[in-house]
mmCIF file of C-alpha atoms in Angstrom:
data_model
loop_
_atom_site.group_PDB
_atom_site.id
_atom_site.type_symbol
_atom_site.label_atom_id
_atom_site.label_comp_id
_atom_site.label_asym_id
_atom_site.label_seq_id
_atom_site.Cartn_x
_atom_site.Cartn_y
_atom_site.Cartn_z
ATOM 1 C CA MET A 1 16.430 23.121 -6.168
ATOM 2 C CA GLY A 2 14.720 19.750 -6.582
ATOM 3 C CA LEU A 3 11.153 21.045 -6.302
ATOM 4 C CA ILE A 4 11.964 24.136 -8.379
ATOM 5 C CA LEU A 5 13.274 21.900 -11.152
ATOM 6 C CA LEU A 6 10.112 19.788 -11.085
ATOM 7 C CA LEU A 7 7.952 22.916 -11.333
ATOM 8 C CA ARG A 8 10.030 24.182 -14.260
ATOM 9 C CA LEU A 9 9.657 20.889 -16.117
ATOM 10 C CA LEU A 10 5.905 20.828 -15.458
ATOM 11 C CA LEU A 11 5.637 24.435 -16.659
ATOM 12 C CA ALA A 12 7.450 23.497 -19.875
ATOM 13 C CA HIS A 13 4.878 20.745 -20.449
ATOM 14 C CA LEU A 14 1.897 22.971 -19.651
ATOM 15 C CA LEU A 15 3.089 25.789 -21.886
ATOM 16 C CA GLY A 16 3.778 23.414 -24.764
ATOM 17 C CA ASP A 17 0.577 21.405 -24.412
ATOM 18 C CA PHE A 18 -1.819 24.320 -23.928
ATOM 19 C CA LEU A 19 -0.644 27.895 -24.415
ATOM 20 C CA LEU A 20 1.698 27.215 -27.363
ATOM 21 C CA GLN A 21 -0.441 24.606 -29.111
ATOM 22 C CA PRO A 22 -2.913 26.289 -31.509
ATOM 23 C CA THR A 23 -6.396 24.848 -31.867
ATOM 24 C CA LYS A 24 -5.745 24.050 -35.527
ATOM 25 C CA TRP A 25 -2.830 21.840 -34.474
ATOM 26 C CA VAL A 26 -5.105 19.937 -32.096
ATOM 27 C CA LYS A 27 -7.714 19.431 -34.829
ATOM 28 C CA ALA A 28 -5.067 18.320 -37.331
ATOM 29 C CA LYS A 29 -3.649 15.796 -34.844
ATOM 30 C CA SER A 30 -7.140 14.459 -34.191
ATOM 31 C CA SER A 31 -8.044 14.066 -37.864
ATOM 32 C CA LYS A 32 -4.743 13.077 -39.505
ATOM 33 C CA LYS A 33 -3.169 11.490 -36.428
ATOM 34 C CA GLU A 34 0.529 10.592 -36.867
ATOM 35 C CA LYS A 35 0.423 11.788 -40.492
ATOM 36 C CA ALA A 36 -0.202 15.373 -39.357
ATOM 37 C CA PRO A 37 2.940 17.578 -39.500
ATOM 38 C CA GLN A 38 1.433 19.534 -36.593
ATOM 39 C CA MET A 39 1.965 16.479 -34.390
ATOM 40 C CA TYR A 40 5.724 16.827 -34.830
ATOM 41 C CA TYR A 41 5.681 20.630 -34.617
ATOM 42 C CA HIS A 42 3.993 20.301 -31.237
ATOM 43 C CA VAL A 43 6.452 17.712 -29.942
ATOM 44 C CA LEU A 44 9.358 19.873 -31.115
ATOM 45 C CA VAL A 45 7.971 22.858 -29.199
ATOM 46 C CA VAL A 46 7.626 20.762 -26.022
ATOM 47 C CA THR A 47 11.179 19.448 -26.434
ATOM 48 C CA LEU A 48 12.680 22.915 -26.937
ATOM 49 C CA LEU A 49 10.805 24.233 -23.911
ATOM 50 C CA THR A 50 12.081 21.319 -21.847
ATOM 51 C CA TYR A 51 15.667 22.060 -22.878
ATOM 52 C CA LEU A 52 15.139 25.741 -22.073
ATOM 53 C CA PHE A 53 13.619 25.171 -18.619
ATOM 54 C CA LEU A 54 16.021 22.346 -17.762
ATOM 55 C CA TRP A 55 19.148 24.272 -18.833
ATOM 56 C CA ASP A 56 21.467 21.399 -17.955
ATOM 57 C CA TRP A 57 23.494 20.037 -20.841
ATOM 58 C CA ASN A 58 24.919 17.257 -18.675
ATOM 59 C CA HIS A 59 21.484 15.661 -18.967
ATOM 60 C CA TRP A 60 20.932 16.432 -22.647
ATOM 61 C CA TYR A 61 19.335 13.026 -23.219
ATOM 62 C CA LEU A 62 16.423 13.548 -20.793
ATOM 63 C CA PRO A 63 14.499 16.042 -22.979
ATOM 64 C CA LEU A 64 14.912 13.514 -25.798
ATOM 65 C CA ILE A 65 13.198 10.940 -23.591
ATOM 66 C CA ILE A 66 10.365 13.414 -23.032
ATOM 67 C CA MET A 67 10.235 14.058 -26.789
ATOM 68 C CA VAL A 68 9.884 10.373 -27.699
ATOM 69 C CA SER A 69 7.412 9.638 -24.896
ATOM 70 C CA HIS A 70 5.339 12.746 -25.710
ATOM 71 C CA LEU A 71 5.124 11.711 -29.354
ATOM 72 C CA MET A 72 4.098 8.141 -28.481
ATOM 73 C CA ILE A 73 1.474 9.327 -25.982
ATOM 74 C CA ASP A 74 0.016 11.868 -28.425
ATOM 75 C CA ILE A 75 -0.148 9.300 -31.229
ATOM 76 C CA TRP A 76 -1.897 6.895 -28.863
ATOM 77 C CA LYS A 77 -4.373 9.595 -27.824
ATOM 78 C CA SER A 78 -5.068 10.614 -31.440
ATOM 79 C CA HIS A 79 -6.468 7.120 -32.056
ATOM 80 C CA ARG A 80 -8.845 7.392 -29.098
ATOM 81 C CA ALA A 81 -12.180 9.156 -28.710
ATOM 82 C CA GLN A 82 -11.971 12.829 -27.771
ATOM 83 C CA THR A 83 -13.410 12.322 -24.309
ATOM 84 C CA PHE A 84 -12.566 13.720 -20.886
ATOM 85 C CA ILE A 85 -11.289 10.334 -19.701
ATOM 86 C CA TYR A 86 -8.681 10.109 -22.454
ATOM 87 C CA PHE A 87 -7.735 13.757 -21.927
ATOM 88 C CA VAL A 88 -7.007 13.041 -18.244
ATOM 89 C CA ALA A 89 -5.146 9.822 -19.120
ATOM 90 C CA ASP A 90 -3.037 11.713 -21.662
ATOM 91 C CA GLN A 91 -2.077 14.407 -19.143
ATOM 92 C CA LEU A 92 -1.341 11.902 -16.391
ATOM 93 C CA LEU A 93 1.015 9.983 -18.666
ATOM 94 C CA HIS A 94 2.852 13.184 -19.626
ATOM 95 C CA VAL A 95 3.158 14.230 -15.983
ATOM 96 C CA LEU A 96 4.360 10.751 -14.997
ATOM 97 C CA VAL A 97 7.175 10.905 -17.545
ATOM 98 C CA THR A 98 8.073 14.406 -16.337
ATOM 99 C CA VAL A 99 8.245 13.239 -12.719
ATOM 100 C CA ILE A 100 10.447 10.292 -13.689
ATOM 101 C CA VAL A 101 12.809 12.611 -15.587
ATOM 102 C CA TRP A 102 12.927 14.968 -12.600
ATOM 103 C CA ALA A 103 13.682 12.045 -10.258
ATOM 104 C CA VAL A 104 16.529 10.869 -12.483
ATOM 105 C CA ILE A 105 18.038 14.390 -12.476
ATOM 106 C CA SER A 106 17.557 14.943 -8.744
ATOM 107 C CA PHE A 107 18.928 11.563 -7.755
ATOM 108 C CA ASP A 108 20.978 8.983 -9.563
ATOM 109 C CA THR A 109 19.011 6.647 -11.812
ATOM 110 C CA CYS A 110 19.016 3.638 -9.488
ATOM 111 C CA THR A 111 18.058 5.743 -6.469
ATOM 112 C CA ALA A 112 15.286 7.470 -8.427
ATOM 113 C CA PHE A 113 13.619 4.277 -9.576
ATOM 114 C CA ALA A 114 14.121 2.690 -6.157
ATOM 115 C CA TRP A 115 12.382 5.709 -4.566
ATOM 116 C CA ILE A 116 9.508 5.574 -7.064
ATOM 117 C CA THR A 117 9.106 1.821 -6.615
ATOM 118 C CA LYS A 118 9.196 2.152 -2.841
ATOM 119 C CA TYR A 119 6.513 4.843 -2.861
ATOM 120 C CA LEU A 120 4.278 2.908 -5.276
ATOM 121 C CA ASN A 121 4.503 -0.073 -2.924
ATOM 122 C CA SER A 122 3.818 1.958 0.228
ATOM 123 C CA THR A 123 0.681 1.856 2.350
ATOM 124 C CA HIS A 124 0.469 5.659 2.060
ATOM 125 C CA PHE A 125 0.146 5.570 -1.733
ATOM 126 C CA TRP A 126 -2.412 2.765 -1.899
ATOM 127 C CA THR A 127 -4.481 4.242 0.932
ATOM 128 C CA LEU A 128 -4.863 7.469 -1.064
ATOM 129 C CA VAL A 129 -5.602 5.585 -4.297
ATOM 130 C CA VAL A 130 -8.322 3.460 -2.678
ATOM 131 C CA ALA A 131 -9.824 6.438 -0.810
ATOM 132 C CA TYR A 132 -10.115 8.635 -3.895
ATOM 133 C CA TYR A 133 -11.387 5.753 -6.006
ATOM 134 C CA LEU A 134 -14.082 5.001 -3.453
ATOM 135 C CA VAL A 135 -15.401 8.580 -3.373
ATOM 136 C CA THR A 136 -15.384 8.942 -7.173
ATOM 137 C CA GLY A 137 -16.712 5.523 -8.154
ATOM 138 C CA PRO A 138 -18.369 3.018 -5.800
ATOM 139 C CA LEU A 139 -19.819 5.604 -3.411
ATOM 140 C CA GLY A 140 -21.597 7.369 -6.250
ATOM 141 C CA VAL A 141 -23.114 4.098 -7.424
ATOM 142 C CA ALA A 142 -24.135 3.144 -3.887
ATOM 143 C CA ILE A 143 -25.714 6.533 -3.164
ATOM 144 C CA GLY A 144 -27.538 6.500 -6.513
ATOM 145 C CA SER A 145 -28.887 3.026 -5.815
ATOM 146 C CA ALA A 146 -29.923 3.885 -2.251
ATOM 147 C CA THR A 147 -31.806 7.021 -3.318
ATOM 148 C CA SER A 148 -33.154 5.840 -6.696
ATOM 149 C CA ASN A 149 -36.742 5.450 -5.481
ATOM 150 C CA TRP A 150 -36.695 8.904 -3.887
ATOM 151 C CA GLN A 151 -35.206 10.349 -7.063
ATOM 152 C CA LYS A 152 -38.135 9.062 -9.123
ATOM 153 C CA LYS A 153 -40.683 10.320 -6.622
ATOM 154 C CA ALA A 154 -39.049 13.750 -6.554
ATOM 155 C CA GLY A 155 -38.913 13.855 -10.355
ATOM 156 C CA MET A 156 -35.245 14.839 -10.298
ATOM 157 C CA ASP A 157 -34.504 12.900 -13.499
ATOM 158 C CA ALA A 158 -37.025 14.851 -15.567
ATOM 159 C CA THR A 159 -34.937 17.924 -16.320
ATOM 160 C CA GLY A 160 -31.382 19.171 -15.989
ATOM 161 C CA LEU A 161 -28.054 18.447 -17.616
ATOM 162 C CA ASP A 162 -27.200 14.853 -18.432
ATOM 163 C CA LYS A 163 -25.159 13.279 -15.589
ATOM 164 C CA ALA A 164 -24.641 16.692 -13.976
ATOM 165 C CA GLY A 165 -25.720 15.354 -10.592
ATOM 166 C CA MET A 166 -23.190 12.523 -10.856
ATOM 167 C CA TRP A 167 -20.315 14.939 -11.524
ATOM 168 C CA ILE A 168 -21.457 17.334 -8.804
ATOM 169 C CA GLY A 169 -21.461 14.459 -6.340
ATOM 170 C CA ARG A 170 -18.019 13.272 -7.414
ATOM 171 C CA CYS A 171 -16.517 16.744 -7.137
ATOM 172 C CA GLU A 172 -18.008 17.418 -3.729
ATOM 173 C CA ARG A 173 -16.815 14.072 -2.334
ATOM 174 C CA ILE A 174 -13.306 14.657 -3.724
ATOM 175 C CA LEU A 175 -13.251 18.070 -2.049
ATOM 176 C CA VAL A 176 -14.590 16.684 1.243
ATOM 177 C CA LEU A 177 -11.971 13.920 1.257
ATOM 178 C CA THR A 178 -9.159 16.342 0.368
ATOM 179 C CA PHE A 179 -10.184 18.838 3.055
ATOM 180 C CA ILE A 180 -10.296 16.084 5.684
ATOM 181 C CA LEU A 181 -6.922 14.641 4.667
ATOM 182 C CA THR A 182 -5.365 18.119 4.876
ATOM 183 C CA ASN A 183 -7.187 19.084 8.106
ATOM 184 C CA GLN A 184 -8.990 21.961 6.391
ATOM 185 C CA TYR A 185 -12.218 21.676 8.341
ATOM 186 C CA THR A 186 -13.025 25.374 7.925
ATOM 187 C CA ALA A 187 -12.978 24.935 4.145
ATOM 188 C CA LEU A 188 -15.241 21.916 4.600
ATOM 189 C CA GLY A 189 -17.757 24.113 6.405
ATOM 190 C CA PHE A 190 -17.636 26.707 3.622
ATOM 191 C CA LEU A 191 -18.193 23.938 1.052
ATOM 192 C CA MET A 192 -21.300 22.680 2.843
ATOM 193 C CA THR A 193 -22.641 26.234 3.150
ATOM 194 C CA ALA A 194 -21.990 26.998 -0.526
ATOM 195 C CA LYS A 195 -23.608 23.742 -1.606
ATOM 196 C CA SER A 196 -26.696 24.508 0.480
ATOM 197 C CA ILE A 197 -27.021 28.044 -0.934
ATOM 198 C CA LEU A 198 -26.686 26.835 -4.529
ATOM 199 C CA ARG A 199 -29.095 23.955 -4.036
ATOM 200 C CA PHE A 200 -31.833 25.940 -2.338
ATOM 201 C CA SER A 201 -31.527 29.288 -4.112
ATOM 202 C CA ASP A 202 -33.864 28.175 -6.938
ATOM 203 C CA ALA A 203 -36.703 27.054 -4.684
ATOM 204 C CA GLU A 204 -39.567 28.495 -6.754
ATOM 205 C CA ASP A 205 -40.662 25.172 -8.260
ATOM 206 C CA ARG A 206 -39.328 22.989 -5.481
ATOM 207 C CA THR A 207 -41.716 20.790 -3.562
ATOM 208 C CA GLN A 208 -41.098 19.368 -0.120
ATOM 209 C CA ILE A 209 -40.240 15.998 -1.689
ATOM 210 C CA LYS A 210 -37.550 17.535 -3.899
ATOM 211 C CA THR A 211 -36.105 19.534 -1.017
ATOM 212 C CA GLU A 212 -35.946 16.485 1.235
ATOM 213 C CA TYR A 213 -34.405 14.379 -1.533
ATOM 214 C CA ILE A 214 -31.670 16.963 -2.163
ATOM 215 C CA LEU A 215 -30.981 17.322 1.554
ATOM 216 C CA VAL A 216 -30.752 13.561 2.121
ATOM 217 C CA GLY A 217 -28.556 13.034 -0.937
ATOM 218 C CA THR A 218 -26.199 15.838 0.071
ATOM 219 C CA LEU A 219 -25.882 14.619 3.651
ATOM 220 C CA ILE A 220 -25.252 11.025 2.550
ATOM 221 C CA SER A 221 -22.626 12.198 0.054
ATOM 222 C CA PHE A 222 -20.816 14.390 2.608
ATOM 223 C CA ALA A 223 -21.061 11.829 5.413
ATOM 224 C CA SER A 224 -19.777 8.920 3.305
ATOM 225 C CA ALA A 225 -16.806 10.942 2.037
ATOM 226 C CA ALA A 226 -16.067 12.093 5.588
ATOM 227 C CA ILE A 227 -16.081 8.499 6.850
ATOM 228 C CA ILE A 228 -13.705 7.423 4.085
ATOM 229 C CA GLY A 229 -11.450 10.374 4.926
ATOM 230 C CA THR A 230 -11.421 9.510 8.629
ATOM 231 C CA ILE A 231 -10.497 5.900 7.899
ATOM 232 C CA ALA A 232 -7.781 7.050 5.467
ATOM 233 C CA ILE A 233 -6.269 9.384 8.085
ATOM 234 C CA TYR A 234 -6.212 6.542 10.618
ATOM 235 C CA LEU A 235 -4.394 4.248 8.170
ATOM 236 C CA LEU A 236 -1.934 6.970 7.117
ATOM 237 C CA HIS A 237 -1.004 7.682 10.732
ATOM 238 C CA LYS A 238 -0.869 4.053 11.824
ATOM 239 C CA TYR A 239 1.199 2.616 8.958
#
């Protein structure tokens, strides 16, 4: 029942924040911020959905906590730039509140917060945080710095979408790390094959220098993520 309840609460959030939030409400929230009536319409919808999916009047106060927190988070976000980073931060905050509410329902309050605190202070949690941060941040910078001279020689910065290569690299390293942590080595092989097909399918204007640069960059990206994943698995099993 515990996991089912968490999924129901998450579904209530996702329905309220996406499917049942018209685009005009989003624009009104962005322009008028907390003065927009649509801000409060949206929060009311999320609250009603939470009550509906929770269906437990013994904990009537928990959807109210979600209501207040959702309003505060949305007001905070409305005063920020409409960027992907703030979108992710907004959703993570909403999900965090939802998980806390679920923990309070599934356990008693003291046990719930003790469990959350224990997990946040565990080696398991911080190993995953450091591993995923490394493959999304520092590794990208290091690989870019190591291959910068080759990039200029290959002329890879002349055309293409702005920062597309950076995001491709981040996504592939996240996938590599995730596949290694979950022992999905077959999926890792499919990822490498798919990446190779996509990279080399448009070879009409590709010189040997460009091909070698792409191959080296891909191998460095995959290998570095794989090393991080191997170290993370060792730490997770040892501690």
